[in-house]
PDB file of C-alpha atoms in Angstrom:
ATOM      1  CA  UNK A   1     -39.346  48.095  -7.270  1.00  0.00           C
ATOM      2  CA  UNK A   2     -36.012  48.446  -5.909  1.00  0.00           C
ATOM      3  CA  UNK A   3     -35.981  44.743  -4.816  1.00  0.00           C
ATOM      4  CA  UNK A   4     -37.375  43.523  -7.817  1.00  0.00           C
ATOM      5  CA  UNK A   5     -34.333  44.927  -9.476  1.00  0.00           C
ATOM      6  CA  UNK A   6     -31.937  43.581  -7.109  1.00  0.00           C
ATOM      7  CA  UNK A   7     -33.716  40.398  -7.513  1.00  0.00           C
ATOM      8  CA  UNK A   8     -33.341  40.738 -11.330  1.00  0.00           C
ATOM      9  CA  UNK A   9     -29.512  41.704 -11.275  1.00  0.00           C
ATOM     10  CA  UNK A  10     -28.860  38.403  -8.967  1.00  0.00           C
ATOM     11  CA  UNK A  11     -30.279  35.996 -10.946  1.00  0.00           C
ATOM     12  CA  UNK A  12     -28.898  37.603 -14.122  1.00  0.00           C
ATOM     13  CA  UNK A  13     -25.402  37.267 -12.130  1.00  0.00           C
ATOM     14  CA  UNK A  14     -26.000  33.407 -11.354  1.00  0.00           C
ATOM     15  CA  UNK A  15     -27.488  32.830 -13.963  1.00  0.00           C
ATOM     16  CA  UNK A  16     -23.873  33.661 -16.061  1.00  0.00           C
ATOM     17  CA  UNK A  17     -22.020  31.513 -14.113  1.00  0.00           C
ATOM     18  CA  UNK A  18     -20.556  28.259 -16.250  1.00  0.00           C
ATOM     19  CA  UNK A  19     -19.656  24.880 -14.832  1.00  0.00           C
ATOM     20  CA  UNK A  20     -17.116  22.626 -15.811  1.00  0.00           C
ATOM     21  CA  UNK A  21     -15.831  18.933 -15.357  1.00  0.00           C
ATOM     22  CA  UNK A  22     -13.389  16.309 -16.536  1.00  0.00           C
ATOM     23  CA  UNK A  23     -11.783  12.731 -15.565  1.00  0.00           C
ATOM     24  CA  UNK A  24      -8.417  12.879 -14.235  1.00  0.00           C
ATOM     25  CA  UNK A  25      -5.719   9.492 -13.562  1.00  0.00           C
ATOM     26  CA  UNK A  26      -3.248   9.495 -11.472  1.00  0.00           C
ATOM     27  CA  UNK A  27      -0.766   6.522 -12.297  1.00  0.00           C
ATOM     28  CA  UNK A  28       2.032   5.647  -9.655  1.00  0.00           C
ATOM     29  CA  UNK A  29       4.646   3.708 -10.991  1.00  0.00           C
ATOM     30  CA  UNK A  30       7.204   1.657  -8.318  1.00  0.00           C
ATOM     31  CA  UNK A  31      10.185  -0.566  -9.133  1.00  0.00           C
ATOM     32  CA  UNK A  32      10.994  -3.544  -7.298  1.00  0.00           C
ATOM     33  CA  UNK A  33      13.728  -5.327  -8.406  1.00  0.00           C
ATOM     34  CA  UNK A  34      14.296  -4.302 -11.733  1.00  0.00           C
ATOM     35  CA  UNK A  35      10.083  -5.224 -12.401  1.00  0.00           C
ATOM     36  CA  UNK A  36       7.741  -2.276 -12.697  1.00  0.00           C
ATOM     37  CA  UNK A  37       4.286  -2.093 -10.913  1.00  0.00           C
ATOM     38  CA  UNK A  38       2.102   0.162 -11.708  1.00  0.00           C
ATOM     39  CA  UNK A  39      -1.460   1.277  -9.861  1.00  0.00           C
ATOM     40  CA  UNK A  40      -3.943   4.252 -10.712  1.00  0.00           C
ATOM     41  CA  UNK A  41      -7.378   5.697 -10.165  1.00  0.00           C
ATOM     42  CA  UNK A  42      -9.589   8.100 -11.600  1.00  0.00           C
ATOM     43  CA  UNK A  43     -11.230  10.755 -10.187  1.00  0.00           C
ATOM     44  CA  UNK A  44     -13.355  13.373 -11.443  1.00  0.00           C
ATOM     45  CA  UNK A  45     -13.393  16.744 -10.773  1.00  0.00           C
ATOM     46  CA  UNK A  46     -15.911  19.788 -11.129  1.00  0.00           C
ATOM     47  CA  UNK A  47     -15.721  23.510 -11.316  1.00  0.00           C
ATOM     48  CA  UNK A  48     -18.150  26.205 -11.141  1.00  0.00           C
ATOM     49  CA  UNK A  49     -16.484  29.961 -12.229  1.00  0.00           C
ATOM     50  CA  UNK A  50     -17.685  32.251  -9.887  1.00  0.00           C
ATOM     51  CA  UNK A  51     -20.471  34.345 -11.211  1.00  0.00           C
ATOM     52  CA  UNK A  52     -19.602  37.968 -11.898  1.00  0.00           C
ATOM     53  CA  UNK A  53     -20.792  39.214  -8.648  1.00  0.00           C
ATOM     54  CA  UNK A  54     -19.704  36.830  -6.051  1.00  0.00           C
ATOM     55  CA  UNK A  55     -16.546  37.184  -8.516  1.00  0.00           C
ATOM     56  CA  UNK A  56     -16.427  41.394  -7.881  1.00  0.00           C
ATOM     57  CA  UNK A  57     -16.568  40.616  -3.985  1.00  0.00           C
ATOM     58  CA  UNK A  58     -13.168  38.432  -3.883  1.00  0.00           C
ATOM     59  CA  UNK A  59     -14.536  35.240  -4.234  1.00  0.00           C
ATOM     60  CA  UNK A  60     -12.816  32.454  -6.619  1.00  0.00           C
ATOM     61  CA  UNK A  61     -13.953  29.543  -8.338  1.00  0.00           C
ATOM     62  CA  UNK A  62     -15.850  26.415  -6.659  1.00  0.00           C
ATOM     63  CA  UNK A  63     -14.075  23.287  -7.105  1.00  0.00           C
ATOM     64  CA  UNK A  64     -15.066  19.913  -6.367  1.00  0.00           C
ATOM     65  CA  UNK A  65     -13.698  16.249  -6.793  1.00  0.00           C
ATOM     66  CA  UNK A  66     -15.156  12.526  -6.355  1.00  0.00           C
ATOM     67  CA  UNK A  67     -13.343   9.550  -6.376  1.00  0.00           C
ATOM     68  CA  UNK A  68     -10.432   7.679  -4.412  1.00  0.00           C
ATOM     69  CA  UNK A  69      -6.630   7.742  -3.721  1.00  0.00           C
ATOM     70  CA  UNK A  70      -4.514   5.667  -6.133  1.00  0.00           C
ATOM     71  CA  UNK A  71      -3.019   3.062  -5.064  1.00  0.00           C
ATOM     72  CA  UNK A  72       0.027   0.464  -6.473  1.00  0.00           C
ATOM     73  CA  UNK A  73       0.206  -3.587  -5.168  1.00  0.00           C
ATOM     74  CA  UNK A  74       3.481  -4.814  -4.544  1.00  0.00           C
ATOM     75  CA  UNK A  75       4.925  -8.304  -3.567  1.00  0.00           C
ATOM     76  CA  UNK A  76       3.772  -9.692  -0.451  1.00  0.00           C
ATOM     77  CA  UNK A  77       0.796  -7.947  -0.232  1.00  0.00           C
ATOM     78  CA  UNK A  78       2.352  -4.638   0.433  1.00  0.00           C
ATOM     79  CA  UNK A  79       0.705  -1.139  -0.414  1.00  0.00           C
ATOM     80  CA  UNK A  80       1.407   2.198  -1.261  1.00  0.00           C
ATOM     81  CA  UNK A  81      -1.157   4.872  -1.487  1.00  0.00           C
ATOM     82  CA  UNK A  82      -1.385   8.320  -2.824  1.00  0.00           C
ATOM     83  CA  UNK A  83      -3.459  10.137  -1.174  1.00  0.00           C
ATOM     84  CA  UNK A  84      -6.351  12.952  -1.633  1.00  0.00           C
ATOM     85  CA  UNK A  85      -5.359  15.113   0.504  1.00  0.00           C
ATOM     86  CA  UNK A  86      -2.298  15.913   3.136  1.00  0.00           C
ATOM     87  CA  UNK A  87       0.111  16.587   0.692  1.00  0.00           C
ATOM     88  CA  UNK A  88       1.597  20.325  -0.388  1.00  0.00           C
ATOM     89  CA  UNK A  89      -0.680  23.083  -1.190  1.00  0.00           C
ATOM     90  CA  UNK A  90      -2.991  22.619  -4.540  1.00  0.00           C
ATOM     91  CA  UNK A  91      -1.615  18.647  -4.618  1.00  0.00           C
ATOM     92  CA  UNK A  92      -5.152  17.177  -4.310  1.00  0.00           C
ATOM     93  CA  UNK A  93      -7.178  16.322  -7.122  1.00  0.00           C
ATOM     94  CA  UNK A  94      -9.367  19.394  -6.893  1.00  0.00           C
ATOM     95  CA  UNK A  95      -7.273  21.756  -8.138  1.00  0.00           C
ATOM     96  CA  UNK A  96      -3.547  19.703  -9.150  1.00  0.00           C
ATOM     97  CA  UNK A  97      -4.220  19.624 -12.547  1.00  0.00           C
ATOM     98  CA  UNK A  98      -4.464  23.127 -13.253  1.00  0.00           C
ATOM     99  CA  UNK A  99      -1.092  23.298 -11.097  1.00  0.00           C
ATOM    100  CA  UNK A 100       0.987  20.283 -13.632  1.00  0.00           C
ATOM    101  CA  UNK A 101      -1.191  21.514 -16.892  1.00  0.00           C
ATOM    102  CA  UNK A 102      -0.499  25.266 -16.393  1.00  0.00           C
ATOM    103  CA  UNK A 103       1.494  26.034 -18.554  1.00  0.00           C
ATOM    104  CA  UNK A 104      -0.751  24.173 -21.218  1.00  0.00           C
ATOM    105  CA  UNK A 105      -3.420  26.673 -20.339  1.00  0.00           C
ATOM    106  CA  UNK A 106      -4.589  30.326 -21.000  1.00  0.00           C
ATOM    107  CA  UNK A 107      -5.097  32.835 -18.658  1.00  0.00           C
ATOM    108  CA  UNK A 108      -8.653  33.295 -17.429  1.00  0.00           C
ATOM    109  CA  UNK A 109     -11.667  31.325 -16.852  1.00  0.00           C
ATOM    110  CA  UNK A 110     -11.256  30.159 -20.295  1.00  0.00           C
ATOM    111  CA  UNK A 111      -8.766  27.591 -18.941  1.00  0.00           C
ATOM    112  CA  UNK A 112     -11.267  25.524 -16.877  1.00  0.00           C
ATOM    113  CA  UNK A 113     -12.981  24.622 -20.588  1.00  0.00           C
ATOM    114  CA  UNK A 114      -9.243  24.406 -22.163  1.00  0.00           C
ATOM    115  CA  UNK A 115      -8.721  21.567 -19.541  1.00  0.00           C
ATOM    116  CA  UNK A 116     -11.688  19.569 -19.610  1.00  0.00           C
ATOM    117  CA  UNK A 117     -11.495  19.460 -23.494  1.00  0.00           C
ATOM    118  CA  UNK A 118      -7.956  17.998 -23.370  1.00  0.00           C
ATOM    119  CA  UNK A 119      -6.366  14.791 -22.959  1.00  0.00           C
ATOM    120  CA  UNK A 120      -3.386  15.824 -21.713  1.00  0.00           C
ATOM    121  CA  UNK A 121      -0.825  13.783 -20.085  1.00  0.00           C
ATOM    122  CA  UNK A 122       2.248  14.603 -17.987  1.00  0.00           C
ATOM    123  CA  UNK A 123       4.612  12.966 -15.136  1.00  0.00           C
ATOM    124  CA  UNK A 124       3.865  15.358 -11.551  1.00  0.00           C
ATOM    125  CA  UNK A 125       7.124  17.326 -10.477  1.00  0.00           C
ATOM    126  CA  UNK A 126       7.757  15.735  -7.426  1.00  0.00           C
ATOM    127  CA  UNK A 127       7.998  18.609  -5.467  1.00  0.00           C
ATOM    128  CA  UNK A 128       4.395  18.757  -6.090  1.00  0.00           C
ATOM    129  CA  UNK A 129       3.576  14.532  -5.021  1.00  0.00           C
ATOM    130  CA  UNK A 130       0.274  13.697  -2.757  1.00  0.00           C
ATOM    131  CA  UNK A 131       1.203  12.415   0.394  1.00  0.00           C
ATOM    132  CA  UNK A 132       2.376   8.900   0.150  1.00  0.00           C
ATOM    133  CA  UNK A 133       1.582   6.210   3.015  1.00  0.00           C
ATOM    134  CA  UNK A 134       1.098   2.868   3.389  1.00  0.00           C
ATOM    135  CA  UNK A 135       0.147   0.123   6.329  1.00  0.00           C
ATOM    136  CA  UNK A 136       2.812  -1.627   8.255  1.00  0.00           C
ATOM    137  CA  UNK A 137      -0.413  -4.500   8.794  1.00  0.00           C
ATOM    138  CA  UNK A 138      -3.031  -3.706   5.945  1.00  0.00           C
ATOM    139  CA  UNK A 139      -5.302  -5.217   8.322  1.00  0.00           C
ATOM    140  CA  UNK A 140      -4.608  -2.623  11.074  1.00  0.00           C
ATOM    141  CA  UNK A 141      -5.095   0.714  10.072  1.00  0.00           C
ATOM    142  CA  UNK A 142      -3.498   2.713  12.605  1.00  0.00           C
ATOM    143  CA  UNK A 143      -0.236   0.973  11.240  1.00  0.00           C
ATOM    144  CA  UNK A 144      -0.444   3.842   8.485  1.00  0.00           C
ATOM    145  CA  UNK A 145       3.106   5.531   7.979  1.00  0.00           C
ATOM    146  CA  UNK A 146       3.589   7.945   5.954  1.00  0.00           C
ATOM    147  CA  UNK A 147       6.643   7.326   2.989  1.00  0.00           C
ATOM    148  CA  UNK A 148       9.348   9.651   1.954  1.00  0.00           C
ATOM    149  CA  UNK A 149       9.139   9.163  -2.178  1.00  0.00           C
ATOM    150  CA  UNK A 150      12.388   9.494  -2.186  1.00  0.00           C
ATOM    151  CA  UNK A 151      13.495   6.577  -0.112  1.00  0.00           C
ATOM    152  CA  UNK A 152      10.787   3.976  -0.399  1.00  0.00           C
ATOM    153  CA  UNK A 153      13.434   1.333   0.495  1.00  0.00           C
ATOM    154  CA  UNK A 154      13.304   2.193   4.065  1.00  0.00           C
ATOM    155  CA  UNK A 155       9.963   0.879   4.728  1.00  0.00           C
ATOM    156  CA  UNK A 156       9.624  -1.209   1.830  1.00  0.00           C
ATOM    157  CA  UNK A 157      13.170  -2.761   1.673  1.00  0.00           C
ATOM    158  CA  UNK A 158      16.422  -2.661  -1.118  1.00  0.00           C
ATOM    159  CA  UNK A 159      15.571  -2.724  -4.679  1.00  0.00           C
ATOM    160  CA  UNK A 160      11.902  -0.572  -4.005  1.00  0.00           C
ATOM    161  CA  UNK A 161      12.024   2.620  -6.297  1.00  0.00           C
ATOM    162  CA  UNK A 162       8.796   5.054  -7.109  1.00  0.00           C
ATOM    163  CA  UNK A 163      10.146   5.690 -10.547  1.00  0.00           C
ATOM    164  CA  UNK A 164       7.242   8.596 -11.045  1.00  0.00           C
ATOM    165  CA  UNK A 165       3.545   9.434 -10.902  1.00  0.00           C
ATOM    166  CA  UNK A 166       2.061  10.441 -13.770  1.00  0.00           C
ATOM    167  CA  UNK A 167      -1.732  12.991 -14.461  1.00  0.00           C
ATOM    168  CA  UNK A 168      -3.637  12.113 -17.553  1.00  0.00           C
ATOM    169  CA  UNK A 169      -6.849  13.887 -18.435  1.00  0.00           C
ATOM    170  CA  UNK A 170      -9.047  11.055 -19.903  1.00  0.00           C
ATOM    171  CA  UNK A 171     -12.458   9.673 -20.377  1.00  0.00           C
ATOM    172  CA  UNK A 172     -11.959   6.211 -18.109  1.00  0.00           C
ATOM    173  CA  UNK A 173     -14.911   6.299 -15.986  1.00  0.00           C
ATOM    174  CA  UNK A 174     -14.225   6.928 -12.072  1.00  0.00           C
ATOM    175  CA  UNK A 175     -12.738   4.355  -9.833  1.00  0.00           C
ATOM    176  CA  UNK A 176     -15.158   3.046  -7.231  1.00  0.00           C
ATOM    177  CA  UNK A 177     -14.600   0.231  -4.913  1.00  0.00           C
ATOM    178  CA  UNK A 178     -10.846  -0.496  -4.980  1.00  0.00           C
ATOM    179  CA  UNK A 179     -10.157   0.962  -1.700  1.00  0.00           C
ATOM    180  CA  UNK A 180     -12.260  -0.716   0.924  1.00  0.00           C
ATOM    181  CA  UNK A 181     -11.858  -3.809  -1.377  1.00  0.00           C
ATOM    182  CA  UNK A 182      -8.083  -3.818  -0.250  1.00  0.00           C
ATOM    183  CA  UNK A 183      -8.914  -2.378   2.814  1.00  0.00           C
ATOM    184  CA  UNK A 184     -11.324  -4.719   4.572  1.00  0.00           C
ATOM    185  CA  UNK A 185     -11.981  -2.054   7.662  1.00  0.00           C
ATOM    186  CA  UNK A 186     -12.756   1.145   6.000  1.00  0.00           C
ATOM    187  CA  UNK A 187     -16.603   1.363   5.774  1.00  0.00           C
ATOM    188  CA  UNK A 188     -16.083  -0.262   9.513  1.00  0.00           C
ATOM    189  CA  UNK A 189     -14.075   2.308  11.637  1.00  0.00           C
ATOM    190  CA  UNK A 190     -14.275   6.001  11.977  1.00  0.00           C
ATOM    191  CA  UNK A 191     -10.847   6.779  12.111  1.00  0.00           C
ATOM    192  CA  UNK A 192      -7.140   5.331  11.328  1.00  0.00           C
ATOM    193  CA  UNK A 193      -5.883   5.902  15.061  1.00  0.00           C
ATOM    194  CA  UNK A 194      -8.455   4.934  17.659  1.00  0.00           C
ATOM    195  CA  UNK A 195      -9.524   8.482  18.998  1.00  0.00           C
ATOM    196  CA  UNK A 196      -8.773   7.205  22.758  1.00  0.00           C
ATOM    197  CA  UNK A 197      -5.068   7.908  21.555  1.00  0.00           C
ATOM    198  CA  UNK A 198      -5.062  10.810  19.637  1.00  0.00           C
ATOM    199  CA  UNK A 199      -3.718  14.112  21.532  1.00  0.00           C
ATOM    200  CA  UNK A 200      -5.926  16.283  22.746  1.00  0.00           C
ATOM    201  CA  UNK A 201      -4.470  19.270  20.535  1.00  0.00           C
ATOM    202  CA  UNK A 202      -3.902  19.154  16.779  1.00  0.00           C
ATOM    203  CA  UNK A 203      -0.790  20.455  17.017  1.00  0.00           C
ATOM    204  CA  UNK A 204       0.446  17.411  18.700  1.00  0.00           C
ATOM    205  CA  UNK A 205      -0.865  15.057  16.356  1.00  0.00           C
ATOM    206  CA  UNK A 206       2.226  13.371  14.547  1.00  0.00           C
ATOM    207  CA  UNK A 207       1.593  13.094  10.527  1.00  0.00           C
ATOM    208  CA  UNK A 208       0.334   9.677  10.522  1.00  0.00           C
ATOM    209  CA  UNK A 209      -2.267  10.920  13.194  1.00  0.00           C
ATOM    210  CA  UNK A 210      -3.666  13.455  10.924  1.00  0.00           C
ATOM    211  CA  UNK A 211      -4.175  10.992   7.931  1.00  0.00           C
ATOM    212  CA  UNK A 212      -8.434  10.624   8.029  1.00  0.00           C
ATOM    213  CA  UNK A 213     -10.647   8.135   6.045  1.00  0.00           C
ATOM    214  CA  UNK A 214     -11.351  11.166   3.856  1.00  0.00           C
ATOM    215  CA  UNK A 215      -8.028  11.372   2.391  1.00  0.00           C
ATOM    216  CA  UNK A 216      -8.906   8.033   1.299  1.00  0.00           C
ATOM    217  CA  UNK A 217     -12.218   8.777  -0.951  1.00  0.00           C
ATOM    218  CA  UNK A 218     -14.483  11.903  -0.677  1.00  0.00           C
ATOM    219  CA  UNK A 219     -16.726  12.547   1.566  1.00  0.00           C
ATOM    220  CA  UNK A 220     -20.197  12.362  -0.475  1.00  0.00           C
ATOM    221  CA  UNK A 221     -18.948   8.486  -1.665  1.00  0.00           C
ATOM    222  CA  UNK A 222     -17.939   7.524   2.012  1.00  0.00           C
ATOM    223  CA  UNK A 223     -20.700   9.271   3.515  1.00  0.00           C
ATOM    224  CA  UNK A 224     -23.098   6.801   0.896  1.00  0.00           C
ATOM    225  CA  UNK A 225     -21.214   4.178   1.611  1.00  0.00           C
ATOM    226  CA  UNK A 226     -20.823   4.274   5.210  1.00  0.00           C
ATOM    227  CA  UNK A 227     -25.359   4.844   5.007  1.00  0.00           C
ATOM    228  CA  UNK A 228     -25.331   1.580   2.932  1.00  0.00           C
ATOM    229  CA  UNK A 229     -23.128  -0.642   5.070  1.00  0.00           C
TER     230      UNK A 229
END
Protein backbone atom coordinates (compact mmCIF):
# COMPACT_ATOMS: atom_id res chain seq x y z
CA UNK A 1 0.00 0.00 0.00
CA UNK A 2 2.74 2.14 1.02
CA UNK A 3 4.40 1.80 -2.45
CA UNK A 4 1.41 2.22 -4.26
CA UNK A 5 1.24 5.60 -2.68
CA UNK A 6 4.69 6.51 -3.31
CA UNK A 7 4.09 5.37 -6.75
CA UNK A 8 0.98 7.63 -6.89
CA UNK A 9 2.73 10.83 -5.38
CA UNK A 10 5.66 10.38 -8.19
CA UNK A 11 3.75 10.31 -11.03
CA UNK A 12 1.43 13.04 -9.70
CA UNK A 13 4.91 15.03 -9.24
CA UNK A 14 6.03 14.33 -13.00
CA UNK A 15 3.20 14.43 -14.15
CA UNK A 16 3.05 18.55 -13.10
CA UNK A 17 6.04 19.26 -14.66
CA UNK A 18 5.59 21.78 -17.93
CA UNK A 19 7.90 22.01 -20.90
CA UNK A 20 8.77 24.81 -22.88
CA UNK A 21 10.51 25.88 -26.24
CA UNK A 22 11.23 28.72 -28.62
CA UNK A 23 13.55 29.79 -31.75
CA UNK A 24 16.32 31.98 -30.92
CA UNK A 25 18.88 34.13 -33.75
CA UNK A 26 21.88 35.17 -33.09
CA UNK A 27 22.99 37.88 -35.75
CA UNK A 28 26.78 38.97 -35.83
CA UNK A 29 27.33 42.00 -37.53
CA UNK A 30 31.26 42.93 -38.79
CA UNK A 31 32.48 46.02 -40.65
CA UNK A 32 35.02 45.93 -43.19
CA UNK A 33 35.78 48.94 -44.69
CA UNK A 34 33.05 51.08 -44.07
CA UNK A 35 30.58 47.86 -45.68
CA UNK A 36 28.59 45.85 -43.18
CA UNK A 37 28.35 41.97 -43.26
CA UNK A 38 26.15 40.38 -41.48
CA UNK A 39 25.73 36.32 -40.65
CA UNK A 40 23.20 34.47 -38.22
CA UNK A 41 21.68 31.17 -37.23
CA UNK A 42 18.90 29.88 -35.41
CA UNK A 43 18.76 27.61 -32.85
CA UNK A 44 16.14 26.29 -30.77
CA UNK A 45 16.02 25.73 -27.38
CA UNK A 46 13.88 23.59 -24.82
CA UNK A 47 13.09 23.65 -21.18
CA UNK A 48 11.51 21.33 -18.87
CA UNK A 49 10.68 23.11 -15.10
CA UNK A 50 11.62 20.75 -12.70
CA UNK A 51 8.71 18.94 -11.25
CA UNK A 52 7.85 19.83 -7.67
CA UNK A 53 9.77 17.08 -6.17
CA UNK A 54 12.97 16.80 -7.98
CA UNK A 55 12.38 20.75 -7.52
CA UNK A 56 12.15 20.30 -3.29
CA UNK A 57 15.53 18.22 -3.52
CA UNK A 58 17.73 21.20 -5.15
CA UNK A 59 17.38 20.38 -8.52
CA UNK A 60 16.76 23.23 -11.33
CA UNK A 61 15.31 23.30 -14.59
CA UNK A 62 16.40 20.98 -17.70
CA UNK A 63 17.51 22.90 -20.56
CA UNK A 64 18.30 21.86 -23.91
CA UNK A 65 19.34 23.45 -27.36
CA UNK A 66 19.71 22.18 -31.15
CA UNK A 67 21.18 23.91 -33.80
CA UNK A 68 24.65 25.49 -34.93
CA UNK A 69 27.10 28.39 -34.22
CA UNK A 70 26.52 31.55 -36.28
CA UNK A 71 28.67 32.42 -38.46
CA UNK A 72 29.50 35.90 -40.75
CA UNK A 73 31.48 35.60 -44.51
CA UNK A 74 33.87 38.15 -45.15
CA UNK A 75 36.10 39.08 -48.21
CA UNK A 76 38.43 36.56 -49.31
CA UNK A 77 36.80 33.81 -48.00
CA UNK A 78 37.49 34.62 -44.44
CA UNK A 79 35.27 33.45 -41.38
CA UNK A 80 34.25 34.31 -38.12
CA UNK A 81 32.27 32.08 -35.91
CA UNK A 82 30.35 32.39 -32.76
CA UNK A 83 30.36 29.66 -31.05
CA UNK A 84 27.99 27.27 -28.78
CA UNK A 85 29.87 26.90 -26.22
CA UNK A 86 33.46 28.12 -24.62
CA UNK A 87 32.45 31.41 -23.95
CA UNK A 88 31.54 33.03 -20.22
CA UNK A 89 29.20 31.34 -17.97
CA UNK A 90 25.31 31.11 -19.23
CA UNK A 91 26.70 32.55 -22.93
CA UNK A 92 25.49 29.44 -24.85
CA UNK A 93 22.28 29.20 -26.37
CA UNK A 94 20.79 27.04 -23.65
CA UNK A 95 20.31 29.34 -21.21
CA UNK A 96 21.70 33.16 -22.81
CA UNK A 97 18.51 34.34 -23.47
CA UNK A 98 17.10 34.30 -20.17
CA UNK A 99 20.57 36.07 -19.21
CA UNK A 100 20.04 39.32 -22.21
CA UNK A 101 15.96 39.06 -21.78
CA UNK A 102 15.99 39.19 -17.94
CA UNK A 103 15.00 41.97 -17.19
CA UNK A 104 12.00 41.52 -19.72
CA UNK A 105 10.93 38.64 -17.54
CA UNK A 106 9.08 37.78 -14.23
CA UNK A 107 10.32 36.01 -11.52
CA UNK A 108 9.51 32.31 -11.41
CA UNK A 109 8.89 29.54 -13.70
CA UNK A 110 6.40 31.72 -15.27
CA UNK A 111 9.29 33.30 -17.23
CA UNK A 112 10.20 30.21 -19.33
CA UNK A 113 6.38 30.70 -20.98
CA UNK A 114 6.95 34.72 -20.87
CA UNK A 115 9.98 33.97 -23.20
CA UNK A 116 8.84 31.58 -25.61
CA UNK A 117 5.67 33.75 -26.23
CA UNK A 118 7.81 36.79 -27.12
CA UNK A 119 9.58 38.12 -29.97
CA UNK A 120 11.91 39.97 -28.35
CA UNK A 121 14.95 41.44 -29.75
CA UNK A 122 18.09 42.95 -28.20
CA UNK A 123 21.99 43.59 -29.05
CA UNK A 124 24.19 40.98 -26.32
CA UNK A 125 26.33 43.11 -23.76
CA UNK A 126 29.54 42.17 -24.80
CA UNK A 127 30.75 41.21 -21.68
CA UNK A 128 28.41 38.44 -22.15
CA UNK A 129 29.74 37.42 -26.25
CA UNK A 130 30.18 33.48 -27.24
CA UNK A 131 33.55 32.72 -27.92
CA UNK A 132 34.62 34.04 -31.22
CA UNK A 133 37.17 32.04 -33.57
CA UNK A 134 37.90 31.62 -36.86
CA UNK A 135 40.46 29.44 -39.28
CA UNK A 136 43.75 30.83 -40.33
CA UNK A 137 43.17 27.95 -43.54
CA UNK A 138 39.30 27.13 -43.55
CA UNK A 139 40.48 24.04 -45.02
CA UNK A 140 42.65 23.08 -42.00
CA UNK A 141 40.91 23.00 -38.94
CA UNK A 142 43.45 22.95 -36.39
CA UNK A 143 44.26 26.54 -37.81
CA UNK A 144 41.26 27.62 -35.42
CA UNK A 145 42.26 30.83 -33.32
CA UNK A 146 40.32 32.15 -31.16
CA UNK A 147 39.44 36.32 -31.74
CA UNK A 148 39.45 39.04 -29.21
CA UNK A 149 35.95 41.02 -30.30
CA UNK A 150 37.49 43.78 -29.50
CA UNK A 151 40.36 43.82 -31.90
CA UNK A 152 39.28 41.80 -34.89
CA UNK A 153 41.87 43.75 -36.96
CA UNK A 154 44.66 41.75 -35.64
CA UNK A 155 43.82 38.62 -37.32
CA UNK A 156 41.61 39.94 -39.82
CA UNK A 157 43.53 43.14 -40.84
CA UNK A 158 42.76 47.35 -40.66
CA UNK A 159 39.34 48.46 -41.34
CA UNK A 160 37.67 44.85 -39.68
CA UNK A 161 35.17 45.96 -36.86
CA UNK A 162 32.41 43.48 -35.06
CA UNK A 163 30.04 46.37 -34.72
CA UNK A 164 27.61 43.98 -32.37
CA UNK A 165 25.74 40.70 -32.08
CA UNK A 166 22.38 40.85 -31.71
CA UNK A 167 19.42 37.81 -29.87
CA UNK A 168 16.03 37.82 -31.44
CA UNK A 169 13.34 35.43 -30.30
CA UNK A 170 11.56 34.46 -33.60
CA UNK A 171 9.74 31.85 -35.52
CA UNK A 172 12.58 31.30 -38.52
CA UNK A 173 12.90 27.68 -38.57
CA UNK A 174 16.43 26.22 -37.30
CA UNK A 175 19.57 26.49 -39.29
CA UNK A 176 20.82 23.15 -40.56
CA UNK A 177 23.61 22.59 -42.91
CA UNK A 178 25.56 25.88 -43.08
CA UNK A 179 28.39 24.70 -41.09
CA UNK A 180 29.90 21.64 -42.68
CA UNK A 181 28.75 23.34 -45.97
CA UNK A 182 31.58 25.99 -45.26
CA UNK A 183 33.48 23.63 -43.55
CA UNK A 184 34.23 20.79 -45.95
CA UNK A 185 36.00 18.49 -43.00
CA UNK A 186 33.58 18.51 -40.21
CA UNK A 187 31.44 15.32 -40.60
CA UNK A 188 35.18 13.93 -41.59
CA UNK A 189 37.47 14.42 -38.48
CA UNK A 190 36.94 13.87 -34.84
CA UNK A 191 38.60 16.69 -33.56
CA UNK A 192 40.06 20.35 -34.55
CA UNK A 193 43.73 19.47 -33.28
CA UNK A 194 44.84 15.99 -34.24
CA UNK A 195 44.75 14.19 -30.73
CA UNK A 196 48.55 12.97 -31.35
CA UNK A 197 49.24 16.72 -30.28
CA UNK A 198 47.05 17.56 -27.71
CA UNK A 199 48.67 17.55 -24.01
CA UNK A 200 48.18 14.92 -22.04
CA UNK A 201 46.45 17.14 -19.21
CA UNK A 202 43.57 19.56 -19.77
CA UNK A 203 45.06 22.03 -18.01
CA UNK A 204 47.70 22.39 -20.57
CA UNK A 205 45.52 22.60 -23.40
CA UNK A 206 45.85 26.27 -24.85
CA UNK A 207 42.19 27.81 -25.77
CA UNK A 208 42.23 26.92 -29.31
CA UNK A 209 42.96 23.26 -28.10
CA UNK A 210 39.85 23.09 -26.14
CA UNK A 211 37.55 24.32 -29.04
CA UNK A 212 35.59 20.65 -30.01
CA UNK A 213 33.30 19.91 -33.05
CA UNK A 214 30.51 20.26 -30.50
CA UNK A 215 30.87 23.85 -30.01
CA UNK A 216 30.17 23.84 -33.56
CA UNK A 217 26.48 22.12 -33.64
CA UNK A 218 24.97 19.87 -30.87
CA UNK A 219 25.63 16.76 -30.25
CA UNK A 220 22.22 14.85 -31.23
CA UNK A 221 22.59 16.75 -35.01
CA UNK A 222 26.39 15.77 -35.29
CA UNK A 223 25.95 12.54 -33.77
CA UNK A 224 23.03 11.97 -36.91
CA UNK A 225 25.08 13.36 -39.10
CA UNK A 226 28.30 11.84 -38.44
CA UNK A 227 25.77 8.03 -38.58
CA UNK A 228 24.67 9.30 -42.06
CA UNK A 229 28.00 10.20 -43.62
Amino acid sequence: MIGLLVLGTLGYCYGASSSYSWNQKMTLEVEVDGQLYTGSSVVTVSVRDSDPLTKGLGFSSQFGARGEAAFVELPNQRYLFALLGGGPPDSGPKTNAINIFKHELPEGDERFAVLAKSRWKKEIPRSHYPLLVTFTDITDPSTVKVIAPNNLMTTFGSGVLLRRIMLEITEEPVTEGKVEGVLGWFLKVDSLTPREKQPRLAKDQTPEQKIGLLDFMDWKTYGDKKNNT
